[in-house]
Coordinates of C-alpha atoms and ligand atoms in Angstrom, one line a residue:
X1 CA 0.0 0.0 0.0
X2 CA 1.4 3.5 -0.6
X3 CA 1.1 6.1 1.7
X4 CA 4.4 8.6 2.5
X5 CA 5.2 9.0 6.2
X6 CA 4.8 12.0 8.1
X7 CA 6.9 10.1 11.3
X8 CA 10.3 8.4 10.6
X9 CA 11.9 6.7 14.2
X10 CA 15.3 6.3 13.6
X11 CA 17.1 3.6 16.1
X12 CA 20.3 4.3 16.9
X13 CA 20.4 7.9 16.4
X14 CA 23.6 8.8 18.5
X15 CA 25.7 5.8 16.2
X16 CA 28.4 6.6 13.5
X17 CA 26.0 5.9 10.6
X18 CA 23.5 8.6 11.9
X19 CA 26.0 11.2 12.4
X20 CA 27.5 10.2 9.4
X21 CA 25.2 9.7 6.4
X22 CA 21.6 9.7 8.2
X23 CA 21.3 12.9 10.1
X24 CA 23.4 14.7 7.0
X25 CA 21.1 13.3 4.4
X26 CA 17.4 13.9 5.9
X27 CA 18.6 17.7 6.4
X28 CA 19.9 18.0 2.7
X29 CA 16.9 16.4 1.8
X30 CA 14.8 18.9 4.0
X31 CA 16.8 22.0 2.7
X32 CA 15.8 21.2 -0.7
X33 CA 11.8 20.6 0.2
X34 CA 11.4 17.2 -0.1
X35 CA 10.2 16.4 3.7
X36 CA 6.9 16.1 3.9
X37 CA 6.0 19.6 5.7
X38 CA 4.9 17.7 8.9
X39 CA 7.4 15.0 9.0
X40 CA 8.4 14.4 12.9
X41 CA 11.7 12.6 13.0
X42 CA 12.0 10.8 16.7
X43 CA 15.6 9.6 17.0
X44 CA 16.2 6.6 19.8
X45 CA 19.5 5.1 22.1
X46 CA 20.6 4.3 24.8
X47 CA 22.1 7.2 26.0
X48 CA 20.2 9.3 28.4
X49 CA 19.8 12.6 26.3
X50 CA 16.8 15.4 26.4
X51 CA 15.2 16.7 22.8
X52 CA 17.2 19.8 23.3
X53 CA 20.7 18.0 23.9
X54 CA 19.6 15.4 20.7
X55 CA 19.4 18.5 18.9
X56 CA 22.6 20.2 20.0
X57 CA 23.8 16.6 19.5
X58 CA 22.9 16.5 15.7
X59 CA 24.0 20.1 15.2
X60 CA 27.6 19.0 15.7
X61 CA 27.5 15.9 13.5
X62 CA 25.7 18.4 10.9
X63 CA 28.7 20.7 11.1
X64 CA 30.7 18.3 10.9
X65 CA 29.0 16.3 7.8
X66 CA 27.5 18.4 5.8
X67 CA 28.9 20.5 3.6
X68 CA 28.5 24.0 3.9
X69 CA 26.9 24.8 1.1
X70 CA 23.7 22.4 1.7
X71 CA 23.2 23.1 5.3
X72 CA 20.7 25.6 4.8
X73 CA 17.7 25.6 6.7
X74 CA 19.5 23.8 9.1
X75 CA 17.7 25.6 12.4
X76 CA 14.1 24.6 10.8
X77 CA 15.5 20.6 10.4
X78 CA 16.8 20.5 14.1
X79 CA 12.8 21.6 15.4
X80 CA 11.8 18.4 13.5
X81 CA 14.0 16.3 16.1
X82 CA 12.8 14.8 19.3
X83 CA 14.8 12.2 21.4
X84 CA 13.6 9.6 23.8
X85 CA 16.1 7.3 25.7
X86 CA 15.6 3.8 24.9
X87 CA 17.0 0.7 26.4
X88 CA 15.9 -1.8 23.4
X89 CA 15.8 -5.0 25.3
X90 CA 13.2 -3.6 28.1
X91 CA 9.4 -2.8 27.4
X92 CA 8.7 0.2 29.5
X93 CA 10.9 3.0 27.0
X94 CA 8.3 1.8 23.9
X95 CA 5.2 3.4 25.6
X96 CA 7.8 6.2 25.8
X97 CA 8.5 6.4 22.4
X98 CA 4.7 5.5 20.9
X99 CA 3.8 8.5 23.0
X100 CA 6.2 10.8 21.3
X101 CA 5.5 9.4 17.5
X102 CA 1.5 10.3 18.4
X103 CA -0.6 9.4 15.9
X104 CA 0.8 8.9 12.5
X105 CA -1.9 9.8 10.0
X106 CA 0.1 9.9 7.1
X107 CA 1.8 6.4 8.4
X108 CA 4.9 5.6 10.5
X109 CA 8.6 4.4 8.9
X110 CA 10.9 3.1 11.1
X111 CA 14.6 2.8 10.5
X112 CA 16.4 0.8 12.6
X113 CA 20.7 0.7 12.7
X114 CA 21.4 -0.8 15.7
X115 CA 23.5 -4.4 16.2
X116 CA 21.4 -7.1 14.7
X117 CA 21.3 -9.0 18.3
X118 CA 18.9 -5.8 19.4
X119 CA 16.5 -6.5 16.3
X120 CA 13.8 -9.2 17.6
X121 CA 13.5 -7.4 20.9
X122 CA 12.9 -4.2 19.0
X123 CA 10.0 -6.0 16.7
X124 CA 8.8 -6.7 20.8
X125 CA 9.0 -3.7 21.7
X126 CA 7.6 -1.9 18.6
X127 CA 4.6 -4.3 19.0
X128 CA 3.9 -4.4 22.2
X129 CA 3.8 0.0 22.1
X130 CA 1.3 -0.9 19.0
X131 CA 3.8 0.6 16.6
X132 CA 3.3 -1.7 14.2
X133 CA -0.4 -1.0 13.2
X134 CA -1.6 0.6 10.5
X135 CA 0.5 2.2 7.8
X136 CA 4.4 1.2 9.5
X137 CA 7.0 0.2 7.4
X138 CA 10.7 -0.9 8.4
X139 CA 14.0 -0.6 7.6
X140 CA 16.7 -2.4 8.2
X141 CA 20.6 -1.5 8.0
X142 CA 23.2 -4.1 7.7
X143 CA 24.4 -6.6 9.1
X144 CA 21.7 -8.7 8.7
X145 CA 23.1 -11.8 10.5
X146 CA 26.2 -13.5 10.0
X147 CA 25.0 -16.4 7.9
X148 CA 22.0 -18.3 6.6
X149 CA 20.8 -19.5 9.7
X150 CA 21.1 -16.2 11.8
X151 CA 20.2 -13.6 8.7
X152 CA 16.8 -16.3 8.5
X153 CA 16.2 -15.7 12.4
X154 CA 16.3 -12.3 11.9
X155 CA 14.1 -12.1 9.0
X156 CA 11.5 -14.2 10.7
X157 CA 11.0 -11.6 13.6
X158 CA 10.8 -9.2 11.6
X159 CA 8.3 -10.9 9.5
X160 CA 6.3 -11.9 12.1
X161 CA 5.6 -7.8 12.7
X162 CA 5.5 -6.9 8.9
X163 CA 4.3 -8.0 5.3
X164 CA 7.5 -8.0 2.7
X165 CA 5.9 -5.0 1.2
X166 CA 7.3 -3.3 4.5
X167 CA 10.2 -4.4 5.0
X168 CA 13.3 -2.2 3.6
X169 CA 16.6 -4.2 3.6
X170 CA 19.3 -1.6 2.9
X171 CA 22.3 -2.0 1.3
X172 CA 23.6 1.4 0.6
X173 CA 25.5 0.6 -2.5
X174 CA 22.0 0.8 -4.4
X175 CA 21.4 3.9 -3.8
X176 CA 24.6 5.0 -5.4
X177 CA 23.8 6.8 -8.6
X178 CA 26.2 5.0 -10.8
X179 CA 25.3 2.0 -9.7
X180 CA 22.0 3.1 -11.1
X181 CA 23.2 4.3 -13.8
X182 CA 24.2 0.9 -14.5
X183 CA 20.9 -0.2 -15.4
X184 CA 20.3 3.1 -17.4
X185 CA 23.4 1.5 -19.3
X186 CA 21.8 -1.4 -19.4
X187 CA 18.2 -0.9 -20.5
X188 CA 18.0 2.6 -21.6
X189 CA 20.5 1.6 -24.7
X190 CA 20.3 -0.7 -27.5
X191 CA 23.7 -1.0 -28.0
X192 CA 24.8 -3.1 -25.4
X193 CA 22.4 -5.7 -24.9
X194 CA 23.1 -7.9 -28.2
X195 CA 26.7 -8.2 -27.1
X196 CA 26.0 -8.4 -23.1
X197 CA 26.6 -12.2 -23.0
X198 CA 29.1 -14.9 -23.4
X199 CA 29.7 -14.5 -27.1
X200 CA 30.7 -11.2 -27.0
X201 CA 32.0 -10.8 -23.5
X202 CA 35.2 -12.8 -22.6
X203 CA 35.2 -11.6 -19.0
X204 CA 33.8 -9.3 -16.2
X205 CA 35.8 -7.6 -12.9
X206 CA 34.4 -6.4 -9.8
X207 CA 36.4 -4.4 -7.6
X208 CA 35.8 -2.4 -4.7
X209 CA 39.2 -1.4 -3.2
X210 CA 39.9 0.7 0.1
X211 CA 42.4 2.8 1.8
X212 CA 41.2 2.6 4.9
X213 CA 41.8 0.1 8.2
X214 CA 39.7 -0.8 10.6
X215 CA 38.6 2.3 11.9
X216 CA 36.6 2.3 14.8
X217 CA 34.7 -0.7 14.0
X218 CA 37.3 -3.1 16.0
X219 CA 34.9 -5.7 17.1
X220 CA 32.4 -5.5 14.0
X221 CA 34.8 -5.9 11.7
X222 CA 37.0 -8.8 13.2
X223 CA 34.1 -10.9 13.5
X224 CA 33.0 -10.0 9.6
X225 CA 35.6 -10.1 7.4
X226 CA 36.0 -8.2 4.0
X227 CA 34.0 -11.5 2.8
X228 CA 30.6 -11.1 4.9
X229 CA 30.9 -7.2 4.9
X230 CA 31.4 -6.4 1.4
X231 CA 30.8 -9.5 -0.9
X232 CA 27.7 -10.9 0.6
X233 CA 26.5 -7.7 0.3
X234 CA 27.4 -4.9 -2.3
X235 CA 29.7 -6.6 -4.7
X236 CA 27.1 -9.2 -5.1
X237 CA 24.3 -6.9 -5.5
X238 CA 26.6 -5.2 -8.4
X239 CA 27.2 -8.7 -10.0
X240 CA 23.6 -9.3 -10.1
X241 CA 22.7 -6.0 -11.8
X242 CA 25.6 -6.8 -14.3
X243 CA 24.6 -10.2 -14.9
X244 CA 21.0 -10.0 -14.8
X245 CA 18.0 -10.4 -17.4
X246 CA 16.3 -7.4 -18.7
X247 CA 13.2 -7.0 -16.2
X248 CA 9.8 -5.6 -18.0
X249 CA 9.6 -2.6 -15.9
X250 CA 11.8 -0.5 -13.3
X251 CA 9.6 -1.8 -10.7
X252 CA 10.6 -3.7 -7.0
X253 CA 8.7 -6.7 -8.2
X254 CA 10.4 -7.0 -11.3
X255 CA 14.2 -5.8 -11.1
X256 CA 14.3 -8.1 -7.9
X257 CA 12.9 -10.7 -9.8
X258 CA 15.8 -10.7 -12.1
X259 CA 18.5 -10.1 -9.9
X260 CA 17.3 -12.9 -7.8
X261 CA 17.8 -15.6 -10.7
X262 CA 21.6 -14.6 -11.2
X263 CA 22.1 -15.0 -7.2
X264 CA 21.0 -18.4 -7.5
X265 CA 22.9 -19.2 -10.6
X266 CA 25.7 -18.6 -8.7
X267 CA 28.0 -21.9 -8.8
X268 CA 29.8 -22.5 -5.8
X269 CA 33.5 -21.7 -5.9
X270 CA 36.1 -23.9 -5.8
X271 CA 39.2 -24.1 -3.4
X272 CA 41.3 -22.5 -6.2
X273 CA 39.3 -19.7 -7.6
X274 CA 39.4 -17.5 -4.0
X275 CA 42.3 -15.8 -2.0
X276 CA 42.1 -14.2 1.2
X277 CA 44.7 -11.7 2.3
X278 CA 44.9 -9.4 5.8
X279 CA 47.4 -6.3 5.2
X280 CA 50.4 -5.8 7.1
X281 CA 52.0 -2.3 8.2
X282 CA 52.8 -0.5 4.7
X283 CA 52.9 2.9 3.5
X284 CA 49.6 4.1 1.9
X285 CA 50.0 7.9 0.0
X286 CA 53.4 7.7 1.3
X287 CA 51.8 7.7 5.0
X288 CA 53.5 4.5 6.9
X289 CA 50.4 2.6 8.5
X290 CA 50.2 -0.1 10.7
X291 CA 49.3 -4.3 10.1
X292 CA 45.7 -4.9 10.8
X293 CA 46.9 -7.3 13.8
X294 CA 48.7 -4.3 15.7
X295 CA 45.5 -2.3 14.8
X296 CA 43.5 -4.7 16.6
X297 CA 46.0 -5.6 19.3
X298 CA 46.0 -9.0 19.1
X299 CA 46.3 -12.1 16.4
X300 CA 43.5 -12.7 14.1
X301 CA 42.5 -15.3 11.0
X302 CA 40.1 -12.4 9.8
X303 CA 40.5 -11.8 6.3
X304 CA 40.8 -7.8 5.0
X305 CA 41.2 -9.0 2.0
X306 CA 39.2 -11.5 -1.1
X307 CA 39.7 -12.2 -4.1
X308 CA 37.2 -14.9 -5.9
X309 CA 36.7 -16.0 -9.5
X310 CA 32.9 -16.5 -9.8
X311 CA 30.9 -18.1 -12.7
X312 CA 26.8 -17.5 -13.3
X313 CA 25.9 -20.7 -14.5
X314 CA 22.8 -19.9 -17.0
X315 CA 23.1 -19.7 -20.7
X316 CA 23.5 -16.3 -21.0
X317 CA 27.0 -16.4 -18.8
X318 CA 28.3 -19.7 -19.2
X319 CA 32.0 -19.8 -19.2
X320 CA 32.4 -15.7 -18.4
X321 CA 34.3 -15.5 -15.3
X322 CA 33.0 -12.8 -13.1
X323 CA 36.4 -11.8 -10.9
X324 CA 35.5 -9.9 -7.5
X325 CA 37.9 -8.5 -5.5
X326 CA 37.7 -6.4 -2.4
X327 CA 40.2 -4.9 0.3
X328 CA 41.2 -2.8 3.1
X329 CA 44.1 -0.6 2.6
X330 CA 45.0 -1.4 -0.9
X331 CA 46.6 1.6 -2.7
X332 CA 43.5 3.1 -3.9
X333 CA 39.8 3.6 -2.9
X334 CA 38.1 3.1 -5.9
X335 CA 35.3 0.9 -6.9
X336 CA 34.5 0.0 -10.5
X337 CA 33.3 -2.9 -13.1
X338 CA 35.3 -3.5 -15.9
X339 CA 33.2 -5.4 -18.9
X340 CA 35.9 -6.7 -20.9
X341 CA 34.8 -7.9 -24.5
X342 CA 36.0 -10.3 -26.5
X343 CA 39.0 -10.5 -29.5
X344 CA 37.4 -9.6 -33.2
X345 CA 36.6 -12.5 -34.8
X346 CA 39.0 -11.6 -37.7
X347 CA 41.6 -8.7 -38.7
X348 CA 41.5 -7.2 -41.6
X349 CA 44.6 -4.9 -40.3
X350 CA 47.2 -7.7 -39.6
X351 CA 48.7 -8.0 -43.3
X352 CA 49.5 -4.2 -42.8
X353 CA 51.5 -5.2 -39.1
X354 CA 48.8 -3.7 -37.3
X355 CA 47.1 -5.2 -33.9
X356 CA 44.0 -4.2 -32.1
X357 CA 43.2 -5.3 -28.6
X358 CA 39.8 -6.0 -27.4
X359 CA 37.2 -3.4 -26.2
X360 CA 36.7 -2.4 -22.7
X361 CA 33.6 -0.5 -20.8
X362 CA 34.8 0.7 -17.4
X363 CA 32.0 1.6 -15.0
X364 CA 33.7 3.5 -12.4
X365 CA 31.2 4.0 -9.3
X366 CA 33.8 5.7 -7.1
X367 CA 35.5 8.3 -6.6
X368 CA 34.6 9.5 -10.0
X369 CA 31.5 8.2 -11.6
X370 CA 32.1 8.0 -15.1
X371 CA 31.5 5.5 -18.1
X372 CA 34.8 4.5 -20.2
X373 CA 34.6 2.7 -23.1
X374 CA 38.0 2.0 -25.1
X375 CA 37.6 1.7 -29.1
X376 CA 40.3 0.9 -31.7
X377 CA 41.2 4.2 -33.6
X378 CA 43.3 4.5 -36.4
X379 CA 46.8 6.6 -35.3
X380 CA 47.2 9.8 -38.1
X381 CA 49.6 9.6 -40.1
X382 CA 50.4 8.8 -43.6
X383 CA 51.2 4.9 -42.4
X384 CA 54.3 4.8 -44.9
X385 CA 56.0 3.0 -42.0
X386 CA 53.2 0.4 -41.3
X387 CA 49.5 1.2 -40.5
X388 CA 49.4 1.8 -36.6
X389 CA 46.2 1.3 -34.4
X390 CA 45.7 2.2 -30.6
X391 CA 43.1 2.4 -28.1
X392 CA 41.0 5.2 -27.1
X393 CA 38.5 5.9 -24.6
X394 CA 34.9 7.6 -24.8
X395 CA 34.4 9.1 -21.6
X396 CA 31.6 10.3 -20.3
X397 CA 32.3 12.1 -16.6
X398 CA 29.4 12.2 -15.1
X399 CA 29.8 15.1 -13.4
X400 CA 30.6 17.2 -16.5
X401 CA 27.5 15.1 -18.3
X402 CA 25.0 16.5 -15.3
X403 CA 26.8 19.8 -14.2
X404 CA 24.7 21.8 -12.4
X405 CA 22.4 18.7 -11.1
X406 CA 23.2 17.7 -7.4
X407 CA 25.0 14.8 -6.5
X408 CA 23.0 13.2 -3.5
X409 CA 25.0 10.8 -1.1
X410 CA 23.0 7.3 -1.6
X411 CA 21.1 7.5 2.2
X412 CA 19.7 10.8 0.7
X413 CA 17.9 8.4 -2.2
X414 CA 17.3 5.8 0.4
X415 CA 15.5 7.5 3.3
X416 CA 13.2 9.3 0.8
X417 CA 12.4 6.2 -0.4
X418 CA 11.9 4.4 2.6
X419 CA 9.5 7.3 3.6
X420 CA 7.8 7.2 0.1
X421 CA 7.6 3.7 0.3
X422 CA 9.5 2.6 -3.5
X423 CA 11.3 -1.0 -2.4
X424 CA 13.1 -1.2 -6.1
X425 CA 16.2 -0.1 -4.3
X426 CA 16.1 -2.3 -1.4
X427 CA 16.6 -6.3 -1.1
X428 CA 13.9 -8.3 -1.3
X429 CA 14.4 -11.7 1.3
X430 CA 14.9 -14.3 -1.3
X431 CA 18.1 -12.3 -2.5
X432 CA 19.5 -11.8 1.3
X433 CA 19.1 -15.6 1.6
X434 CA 20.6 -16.6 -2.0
X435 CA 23.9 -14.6 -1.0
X436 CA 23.9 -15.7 2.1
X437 CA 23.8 -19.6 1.0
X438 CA 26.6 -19.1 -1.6
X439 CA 28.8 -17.1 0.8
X440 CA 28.3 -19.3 3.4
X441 CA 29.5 -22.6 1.2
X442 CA 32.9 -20.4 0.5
X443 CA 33.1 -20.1 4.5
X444 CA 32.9 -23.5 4.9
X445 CA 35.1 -24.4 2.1
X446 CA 38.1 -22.1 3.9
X447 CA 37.2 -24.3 6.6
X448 CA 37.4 -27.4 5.7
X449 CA 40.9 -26.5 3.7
X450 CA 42.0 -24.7 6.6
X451 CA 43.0 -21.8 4.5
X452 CA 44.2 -18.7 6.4
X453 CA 44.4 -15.1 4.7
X454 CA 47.5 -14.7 3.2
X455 CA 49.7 -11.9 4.3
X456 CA 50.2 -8.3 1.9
X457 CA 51.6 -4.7 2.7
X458 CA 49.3 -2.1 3.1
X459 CA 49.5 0.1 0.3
X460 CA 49.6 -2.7 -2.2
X461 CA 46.6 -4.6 -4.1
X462 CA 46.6 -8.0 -1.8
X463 CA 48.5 -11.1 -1.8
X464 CA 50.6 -12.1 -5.1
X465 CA 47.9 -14.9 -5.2
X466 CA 45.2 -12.4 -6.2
X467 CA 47.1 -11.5 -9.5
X468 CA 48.0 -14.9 -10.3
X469 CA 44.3 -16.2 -9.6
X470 CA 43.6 -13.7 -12.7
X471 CA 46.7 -14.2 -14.6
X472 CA 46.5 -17.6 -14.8
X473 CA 43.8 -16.8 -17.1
X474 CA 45.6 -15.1 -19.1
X475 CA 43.5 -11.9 -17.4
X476 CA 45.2 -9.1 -15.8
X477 CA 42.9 -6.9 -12.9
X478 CA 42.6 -3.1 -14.6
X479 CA 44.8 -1.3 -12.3
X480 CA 47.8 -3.9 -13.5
Ligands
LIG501 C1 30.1 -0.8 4.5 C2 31.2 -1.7 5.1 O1 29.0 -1.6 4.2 O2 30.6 -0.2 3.3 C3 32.5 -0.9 5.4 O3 30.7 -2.2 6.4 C4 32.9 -0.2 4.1 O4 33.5 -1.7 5.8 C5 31.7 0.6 3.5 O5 34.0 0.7 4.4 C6 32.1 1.1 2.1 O6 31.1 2.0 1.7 P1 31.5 3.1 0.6 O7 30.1 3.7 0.3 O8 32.4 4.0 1.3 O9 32.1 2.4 -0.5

């Protein structure tokens, strides 16, 4: 049912991600007028705080966030802000926080970003204060469990408070405009489609590198893994929007359908087609930083670092490998898919010494969003010496393509849409689950091979084994 929300709780609203990306997006979103006028935003925690110090609270994280130039209106977004103290595994602070929604007329959405163990005694909670009647919809931030079993357990409370239609599963590399974009690619082009498959297409690469360590996240992260934080997740969600059919219409029901069918095509990898790596002190920008052990202050097997040779086993991918990597400080933060096409099937140019090399489209996500695709040009020149040929990129910067639009961070694109009520950008509970099982199978294949991340220096792109895993292939990863 569609309604858009005039209340939005938001659980967690003292955490990183709040200050970060939540807090800094609903009061960009507010500057430009797209709040509903009455919207009450009700942030919740643990910490003992009043409205007025939750506002002063949010002011700093604004200030710090937000740049300059988007933080007008900024007084009139803090008056939409009330706080109540909430200790999620007790009853009494729901009654607490039902009173100080009121009555949602427009409907209720609920965003909750708190540790996944907190989530079925929130559904309780939210219940037993009646805030699940009526026009309510949730959303949920990541992690959603740690594997099959415990990202089911979590799904099943929450199901047991709302429809499907209600539930928002975020994964915030959706609401990334190029990775949009992607599908404009995709489906708003006729060119690509007749050669997106394994004729024309020899292989695909996935990479979403890093600079960063482990940041504050110690305990998180060590328990994760670069495997369970970003594959399961994002990196899968990009190889399913890569790899998937064309659905009949931009809608939830039918871009999830799709990507769904490539998640389950998903062979399960072998003992020789993924590497794990965790970095060791390095230098990264010329800045010496330290190994990930010393970061966390004591010995770990968790791995910072995967590489993994995947295959979609339907007809339209059979024998393209899809090649994922992902990392923590590797030299570079910079996520991107490279398509890489096939040899011509005959030259014409070789009797004149001249060679061509196959085409390329480069989707890069991050830091610059912009769509590469390297051609075959003739060099000038009289060709008295030999006819030379090179490759050349179109480029279209994104940026310069859409100067003068604004480029919103993805929670901006999210939150609206979780108020709004559109679930195309979220994932739907058969997609969580098909990642899950295939990333759970490489778990316990590490397992039962007792393999242990390899070791790299910061400031490098992982193990050795990660090039040779391509090279052997005869495929060299783009930043090579
Ligand atoms: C998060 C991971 O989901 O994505 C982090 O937990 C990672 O470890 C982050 O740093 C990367 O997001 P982005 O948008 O900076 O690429």
């Amino acid at each position: 049912m569609s309604f858009t929300a005039d209340r939005l709780v938001l659980f967690g609203a003292t955490g990183d991600l709040a200050q970060r990306m939540l807090l800094p997006s609903l009061c960009a979103l507010d500057a430009d007028g797209l709040l509903h006028a009455d919207l009450k935003i009700v942030g919740t925690a643990r910490s003992e705080l009043s409205t007025e110090e939750y506002r002063d609270f949010a002011r700093e994280a604004l200030e710090k966030f937000l740049p300059d130039n988007r933080r007008g209106g900024m007084a009139d977004f803090l008056n939409r802000l009330h706080y109540v103290p909430l200790d999620a595994t007790t009853l009494e602070g729901y009654d607490r926080l039902a009173q100080e929604v009121g009555a949602y007329e427009g409907g209720l959405a609920i965003f909750l970003s708190t540790a996944p163990s907190l989530f079925e005694a929130t559904i309780g909670g939210l219940k037993h204060a009646g805030l699940t009647e009526g026009n309510v919809r949730i959303g949920l931030e990541k992690p959603l469990g740690t594997d099959l079993g415990s990202s089911c357990e979590i799904n099943d409370a929450v199901a047991r408070a709302f429809p499907e239609d209600r539930i928002f599963r975020i994964d915030h590399y959706l609401g990334k405009e190029t990775v949009q974009n992607l599908l404009a690619l995709r489906f708003a082009n006729l060119l690509f489609e007749p050669v997106w498959n394994s004729k024309y297409i020899d292989h695909v690469q996935i990479t979403v590198a890093e600079t960063v360590g482990l940041e504050s996240r110690v305990a998180y992260y060590d328990d994760s893994g670069a495997l369970r934080d970003m594959v399961q997740n994002h990196m899968l969600q990009l190889l399913a929007l890569v790899a998937m059919e064309p659905p009949t219409s931009f809608d939830s029901t039918a871009v999830r359908d799709e990507k769904v069918k490539v998640l389950r095509a998903l062979r399960s990898v072998a003992k020789d087609e993924t590497v794990t790596g965790q970095y060791r002190a390095g230098a990264i920008n010329g800045a010496a930083v330290p190994g990930y052990d010393e970061e966390l202050g004591k010995d770990s097997d968790t791995e910072t670092f995967v590489a993994i040779k995947a295959h979609v086993d339907n007809w339209r991918w059979k024998g393209v490998p899809f090649y994922l990597r992902t990392g923590k400080r590797l030299p570079e933060r910079v996520t991107e898919i490279v398509v890489q096409f096939r040899c011509i099937p005959h030259s014409i140019f070789e009797g004149r010494g001249a060679t061509t090399q196959p085409n390329r489209l480069v989707i890069g996500i991050q830091p610059e969003e912009n769509i590469q695709l390297t051609m075959m040009a003739k060099v000038p020149g009289l060709d008295r010496e030999g006819l030379r040929l090179r490759p050349v990129p179109l480029d279209i910067a994104m940026p310069d393509a859409f100067s003068g639009t604004v480029r919103r961070i993805a929670y901006e694109r999210l939150l609206l849409d979780l108020i709004e009520g559109d679930q195309t950008l979220f994932v739907r509970r058969d997609e969580v689950e098909a990642q899950w099982e295939w990333i759970d199978a490489i778990r316990e294949l590490w397992h039962q091979a007792e393999i242990k991340p390899r070791t790299y220096s910061a400031g490098t792109w992982g193990p050795s084994a990660a090039i040779a895993l391509a090279e052997r292939d005869g495929v060299s990863w783009h930043d090579e």
